PDB file of C-alpha atoms and ligand atoms in Angstrom:
ATOM      1  CA  MET V  42     167.238  33.987 150.071  1.00 79.00           C
ATOM      2  CA  ARG V  43     165.021  31.352 148.168  1.00 95.00           C
ATOM      3  CA  TRP V  44     161.762  30.513 150.051  1.00 96.00           C
ATOM      4  CA  ILE V  45     159.511  28.028 149.819  1.00 98.00           C
ATOM      5  CA  VAL V  46     156.245  27.433 151.834  1.00 98.00           C
ATOM      6  CA  LEU V  47     155.236  23.928 152.528  1.00 98.00           C
ATOM      7  CA  VAL V  48     151.560  23.048 153.505  1.00 98.00           C
ATOM      8  CA  VAL V  49     151.511  20.635 155.976  1.00 98.00           C
ATOM      9  CA  ASP V  50     148.540  17.886 156.556  1.00 97.00           C
ATOM     10  CA  MET V  51     145.997  20.004 155.641  1.00 97.00           C
ATOM     11  CA  ILE V  52     143.817  17.063 154.201  1.00 97.00           C
ATOM     12  CA  GLU V  53     140.777  16.431 155.707  1.00 95.00           C
ATOM     13  CA  GLU V  54     140.918  12.969 158.212  1.00 94.00           C
ATOM     14  CA  PHE V  55     142.895  15.878 160.115  1.00 94.00           C
ATOM     15  CA  VAL V  56     140.727  19.035 159.767  1.00 95.00           C
ATOM     16  CA  THR V  57     137.275  17.752 159.420  1.00 91.00           C
ATOM     17  CA  GLY V  58     137.851  14.303 159.332  1.00 89.00           C
ATOM     18  CA  ARG V  59     137.586  11.490 162.470  1.00 86.00           C
ATOM     19  CA  LEU V  60     141.445  13.181 163.456  1.00 88.00           C
ATOM     20  CA  GLY V  61     139.930  16.901 163.091  1.00 90.00           C
ATOM     21  CA  ASP V  62     138.968  19.770 165.357  1.00 92.00           C
ATOM     22  CA  PRO V  63     137.213  22.691 164.751  1.00 93.00           C
ATOM     23  CA  ARG V  64     140.669  24.529 165.901  1.00 95.00           C
ATOM     24  CA  MET V  65     142.066  23.889 162.224  1.00 95.00           C
ATOM     25  CA  LEU V  66     139.381  24.969 160.596  1.00 95.00           C
ATOM     26  CA  GLU V  67     141.064  28.786 161.694  1.00 96.00           C
ATOM     27  CA  VAL V  68     144.120  28.620 159.722  1.00 97.00           C
ATOM     28  CA  VAL V  69     143.002  27.981 156.738  1.00 97.00           C
ATOM     29  CA  SER V  70     141.613  31.366 155.562  1.00 98.00           C
ATOM     30  CA  PRO V  71     145.180  32.613 157.121  1.00 98.00           C
ATOM     31  CA  ILE V  72     146.736  29.704 154.952  1.00 98.00           C
ATOM     32  CA  ARG V  73     145.134  30.163 151.819  1.00 98.00           C
ATOM     33  CA  ARG V  74     146.063  34.404 151.982  1.00 98.00           C
ATOM     34  CA  LEU V  75     149.705  33.159 151.960  1.00 98.00           C
ATOM     35  CA  LEU V  76     149.579  30.923 149.375  1.00 98.00           C
ATOM     36  CA  ASP V  77     147.888  33.404 147.320  1.00 98.00           C
ATOM     37  CA  ARG V  78     151.080  36.410 148.092  1.00 98.00           C
ATOM     38  CA  ALA V  79     153.247  33.194 147.874  1.00 98.00           C
ATOM     39  CA  ARG V  80     152.654  31.892 144.051  1.00 98.00           C
ATOM     40  CA  GLU V  81     152.089  35.990 143.193  1.00 97.00           C
ATOM     41  CA  ALA V  82     155.244  36.494 144.073  1.00 97.00           C
ATOM     42  CA  GLY V  83     156.449  33.259 141.998  1.00 96.00           C
ATOM     43  CA  VAL V  84     157.754  31.615 145.254  1.00 97.00           C
ATOM     44  CA  PRO V  85     157.050  27.841 145.055  1.00 98.00           C
ATOM     45  CA  VAL V  86     154.674  25.965 146.819  1.00 98.00           C
ATOM     46  CA  VAL V  87     154.947  22.219 148.314  1.00 98.00           C
ATOM     47  CA  TYR V  88     152.241  20.034 150.119  1.00 98.00           C
ATOM     48  CA  VAL V  89     153.186  17.474 152.449  1.00 98.00           C
ATOM     49  CA  ARG V  90     150.140  15.157 153.842  1.00 97.00           C
ATOM     50  CA  ASP V  91     149.650  11.845 155.836  1.00 96.00           C
ATOM     51  CA  CYS V  92     148.870   8.657 153.842  1.00 95.00           C
ATOM     52  CA  HIS V  93     149.488   5.155 155.511  1.00 95.00           C
ATOM     53  CA  ARG V  94     149.122   2.170 154.564  1.00 95.00           C
ATOM     54  CA  MET V  95     149.010  -0.769 156.632  1.00 94.00           C
ATOM     55  CA  GLY V  96     151.571  -2.241 159.058  1.00 94.00           C
ATOM     56  CA  ASP V  97     152.925   1.568 159.402  1.00 95.00           C
ATOM     57  CA  PRO V  98     154.027   2.039 163.316  1.00 94.00           C
ATOM     58  CA  GLU V  99     151.945   5.488 163.315  1.00 93.00           C
ATOM     59  CA  LEU V 100     149.231   3.122 163.159  1.00 94.00           C
ATOM     60  CA  ASP V 101     149.903   1.146 165.999  1.00 94.00           C
ATOM     61  CA  ILE V 102     149.865   4.334 168.295  1.00 92.00           C
ATOM     62  CA  MET V 103     147.453   6.407 166.765  1.00 89.00           C
ATOM     63  CA  GLY V 104     145.014   3.833 164.767  1.00 91.00           C
ATOM     64  CA  ASP V 105     144.009   3.806 160.589  1.00 92.00           C
ATOM     65  CA  HIS V 106     144.079   6.966 159.921  1.00 93.00           C
ATOM     66  CA  ALA V 107     144.915   8.624 156.596  1.00 94.00           C
ATOM     67  CA  MET V 108     145.032   5.328 154.916  1.00 95.00           C
ATOM     68  CA  GLU V 109     145.543   5.215 151.015  1.00 94.00           C
ATOM     69  CA  GLY V 110     143.513   5.803 148.375  1.00 92.00           C
ATOM     70  CA  SER V 111     140.440   7.579 150.913  1.00 93.00           C
ATOM     71  CA  ASP V 112     139.621  10.120 150.746  1.00 91.00           C
ATOM     72  CA  GLN V 113     140.787  10.926 154.195  1.00 93.00           C
ATOM     73  CA  CYS V 114     144.269  12.002 152.495  1.00 94.00           C
ATOM     74  CA  GLY V 115     142.701  14.819 150.211  1.00 95.00           C
ATOM     75  CA  ILE V 116     143.687  18.598 150.228  1.00 97.00           C
ATOM     76  CA  VAL V 117     141.005  20.123 151.776  1.00 97.00           C
ATOM     77  CA  PRO V 118     139.385  22.487 148.810  1.00 96.00           C
ATOM     78  CA  GLU V 119     139.561  25.889 150.196  1.00 97.00           C
ATOM     79  CA  LEU V 120     143.781  24.937 149.993  1.00 98.00           C
ATOM     80  CA  GLU V 121     143.903  23.032 146.871  1.00 97.00           C
ATOM     81  CA  PRO V 122     146.736  22.135 145.289  1.00 98.00           C
ATOM     82  CA  LEU V 123     147.317  23.834 141.712  1.00 98.00           C
ATOM     83  CA  ALA V 124     148.235  22.588 138.721  1.00 96.00           C
ATOM     84  CA  GLY V 125     151.758  22.189 139.231  1.00 96.00           C
ATOM     85  CA  GLU V 126     152.307  21.777 142.610  1.00 98.00           C
ATOM     86  CA  PRO V 127     153.776  18.606 143.902  1.00 98.00           C
ATOM     87  CA  VAL V 128     151.732  16.751 147.078  1.00 97.00           C
ATOM     88  CA  PHE V 129     154.369  14.462 149.302  1.00 98.00           C
ATOM     89  CA  GLU V 130     152.977  11.790 151.025  1.00 97.00           C
ATOM     90  CA  LYS V 131     154.210  11.062 154.377  1.00 97.00           C
ATOM     91  CA  SER V 132     154.281   7.693 156.624  1.00 96.00           C
ATOM     92  CA  VAL V 133     155.823   9.411 160.398  1.00 96.00           C
ATOM     93  CA  TYR V 134     155.478  12.759 161.476  1.00 96.00           C
ATOM     94  CA  THR V 135     158.547  15.055 159.347  1.00 97.00           C
ATOM     95  CA  ALA V 136     157.455  15.868 156.209  1.00 98.00           C
ATOM     96  CA  PHE V 137     161.457  14.585 154.848  1.00 98.00           C
ATOM     97  CA  TYR V 138     161.908  10.568 155.430  1.00 96.00           C
ATOM     98  CA  GLY V 139     161.221   8.394 152.426  1.00 94.00           C
ATOM     99  CA  THR V 140     159.343  11.338 150.179  1.00 96.00           C
ATOM    100  CA  GLY V 141     162.314  13.287 148.067  1.00 96.00           C
ATOM    101  CA  LEU V 142     161.411  16.216 149.860  1.00 97.00           C
ATOM    102  CA  ASP V 143     164.955  16.852 150.331  1.00 96.00           C
ATOM    103  CA  GLU V 144     165.999  16.297 146.483  1.00 97.00           C
ATOM    104  CA  TYR V 145     163.360  17.891 145.622  1.00 97.00           C
ATOM    105  CA  LEU V 146     163.784  21.193 147.635  1.00 97.00           C
ATOM    106  CA  ASP V 147     167.748  21.036 146.433  1.00 95.00           C
ATOM    107  CA  GLY V 148     166.724  21.337 142.867  1.00 96.00           C
ATOM    108  CA  LEU V 149     165.291  24.222 143.688  1.00 95.00           C
ATOM    109  CA  GLY V 150     167.511  25.868 145.663  1.00 95.00           C
ATOM    110  CA  ALA V 151     165.507  26.318 148.604  1.00 96.00           C
ATOM    111  CA  ASP V 152     167.401  27.685 151.657  1.00 96.00           C
ATOM    112  CA  THR V 153     164.517  29.214 153.599  1.00 97.00           C
ATOM    113  CA  LEU V 154     161.144  27.047 154.970  1.00 98.00           C
ATOM    114  CA  ILE V 155     158.086  28.584 155.545  1.00 98.00           C
ATOM    115  CA  LEU V 156     156.383  25.898 157.428  1.00 98.00           C
ATOM    116  CA  THR V 157     151.974  25.959 157.960  1.00 98.00           C
ATOM    117  CA  GLY V 158     149.842  23.285 158.782  1.00 98.00           C
ATOM    118  CA  GLN V 159     149.550  20.860 161.986  1.00 97.00           C
ATOM    119  CA  LEU V 160     149.742  20.006 164.609  1.00 97.00           C
ATOM    120  CA  THR V 161     152.123  22.357 165.791  1.00 97.00           C
ATOM    121  CA  GLU V 162     154.259  20.139 167.789  1.00 97.00           C
ATOM    122  CA  VAL V 163     153.520  16.567 165.644  1.00 96.00           C
ATOM    123  CA  CYS V 164     154.552  17.593 161.898  1.00 97.00           C
ATOM    124  CA  ILE V 165     155.359  20.696 161.945  1.00 98.00           C
ATOM    125  CA  ARG V 166     158.060  20.492 164.700  1.00 98.00           C
ATOM    126  CA  HIS V 167     159.675  16.910 163.393  1.00 98.00           C
ATOM    127  CA  THR V 168     159.272  19.098 160.121  1.00 98.00           C
ATOM    128  CA  ALA V 169     161.091  22.257 161.403  1.00 98.00           C
ATOM    129  CA  ALA V 170     163.296  20.047 163.442  1.00 98.00           C
ATOM    130  CA  ASP V 171     164.585  17.776 159.828  1.00 98.00           C
ATOM    131  CA  ALA V 172     164.687  20.829 158.096  1.00 98.00           C
ATOM    132  CA  PHE V 173     167.454  22.656 160.686  1.00 98.00           C
ATOM    133  CA  TYR V 174     169.537  19.093 160.529  1.00 97.00           C
ATOM    134  CA  ARG V 175     169.869  19.934 156.756  1.00 97.00           C
ATOM    135  CA  GLY V 176     171.013  23.525 157.007  1.00 97.00           C
ATOM    136  CA  TYR V 177     167.670  24.830 156.340  1.00 98.00           C
ATOM    137  CA  ARG V 178     166.537  28.091 158.177  1.00 98.00           C
ATOM    138  CA  THR V 179     162.941  27.607 159.073  1.00 98.00           C
ATOM    139  CA  VAL V 180     159.769  30.521 159.058  1.00 98.00           C
ATOM    140  CA  VAL V 181     156.869  29.090 161.062  1.00 98.00           C
ATOM    141  CA  PRO V 182     153.861  32.018 160.777  1.00 98.00           C
ATOM    142  CA  ASN V 183     152.303  31.568 164.060  1.00 97.00           C
ATOM    143  CA  ASP V 184     149.097  32.310 162.627  1.00 98.00           C
ATOM    144  CA  CYS V 185     148.972  29.671 159.746  1.00 98.00           C
ATOM    145  CA  VAL V 186     149.957  26.208 162.141  1.00 98.00           C
ATOM    146  CA  GLN V 187     147.201  25.111 164.846  1.00 97.00           C
ATOM    147  CA  THR V 188     147.275  22.185 167.736  1.00 97.00           C
ATOM    148  CA  MET V 189     144.235  20.943 170.650  1.00 95.00           C
ATOM    149  CA  THR V 190     145.324  23.928 172.582  1.00 96.00           C
ATOM    150  CA  ASP V 191     146.699  27.107 173.051  1.00 97.00           C
ATOM    151  CA  ASP V 192     148.987  25.363 175.530  1.00 98.00           C
ATOM    152  CA  ILE V 193     150.820  23.477 173.845  1.00 98.00           C
ATOM    153  CA  GLN V 194     150.424  25.928 170.505  1.00 98.00           C
ATOM    154  CA  THR V 195     152.624  28.031 172.738  1.00 98.00           C
ATOM    155  CA  ARG V 196     155.166  25.385 173.842  1.00 98.00           C
ATOM    156  CA  ALA V 197     156.370  23.740 170.231  1.00 98.00           C
ATOM    157  CA  LEU V 198     156.629  27.555 169.054  1.00 98.00           C
ATOM    158  CA  GLN V 199     158.653  28.465 171.947  1.00 98.00           C
ATOM    159  CA  GLU V 200     160.757  24.823 171.673  1.00 98.00           C
ATOM    160  CA  MET V 201     160.759  25.615 167.667  1.00 98.00           C
ATOM    161  CA  MET V 202     162.742  29.168 167.944  1.00 98.00           C
ATOM    162  CA  ALA V 203     164.808  27.840 170.911  1.00 98.00           C
ATOM    163  CA  LEU V 204     166.406  24.855 169.441  1.00 98.00           C
ATOM    164  CA  TYR V 205     166.311  25.448 165.623  1.00 98.00           C
ATOM    165  CA  GLY V 206     165.989  28.941 165.643  1.00 98.00           C
ATOM    166  CA  THR V 207     162.460  28.811 163.618  1.00 98.00           C
ATOM    167  CA  SER V 208     161.396  32.154 163.156  1.00 98.00           C
ATOM    168  CA  ILE V 209     158.027  33.060 164.729  1.00 98.00           C
ATOM    169  CA  VAL V 210     155.931  36.102 162.929  1.00 98.00           C
ATOM    170  CA  PRO V 211     152.445  36.036 162.349  1.00 98.00           C
ATOM    171  CA  SER V 212     152.031  35.664 158.459  1.00 98.00           C
ATOM    172  CA  SER V 213     151.444  39.346 158.160  1.00 97.00           C
ATOM    173  CA  GLU V 214     154.841  39.361 158.655  1.00 96.00           C
ATOM    174  CA  VAL V 215     155.991  36.926 156.402  1.00 96.00           C
ATOM    175  CA  THR V 216     156.859  39.373 153.268  1.00 92.00           C
ATOM    176  CA  PHE V 217     158.836  37.580 149.736  1.00 87.00           C
TER     177      PHE V 217
HETATM  178 ZN1   ZN C  60     149.584   9.652 160.755  1.00 70.79          ZN
END
């Protein structure tokens, strides 16, 4: 099995910014611990972040957010990428659309994606769906993803398990 850990949208806008929520702070430390273990084991860490330009369709729905060039696009300091870790920029919910992520993962020979970040039912779920369509296995550590309510969280995790065969486990059970 060739793992990679994907960190999705842990940017200022969605953690401490206009679209942020204190719940998002809860996953910072668990993600950090997972990343530390992955790096120690030589498992690649890959980042994807929202980065919008005027005219992106999503802005009509949610208003301007994570605009290109703004400091709101920055990864939160606790999860800052190490030198050499790639940061892909996306303009829709899935991490795969228009980013080059698939080609990059192919180059690594990755077959299993560990998805962390937020929001669970939006960017994590859409990324899990796209990963499934492309033949990747997905693992979602349930303490490393978050959304606005516990009910939405539970439902999104159940749907990923049912629809894409995603493994839902505590991060402590992810062993590299
Ligand atoms: Zn967006």
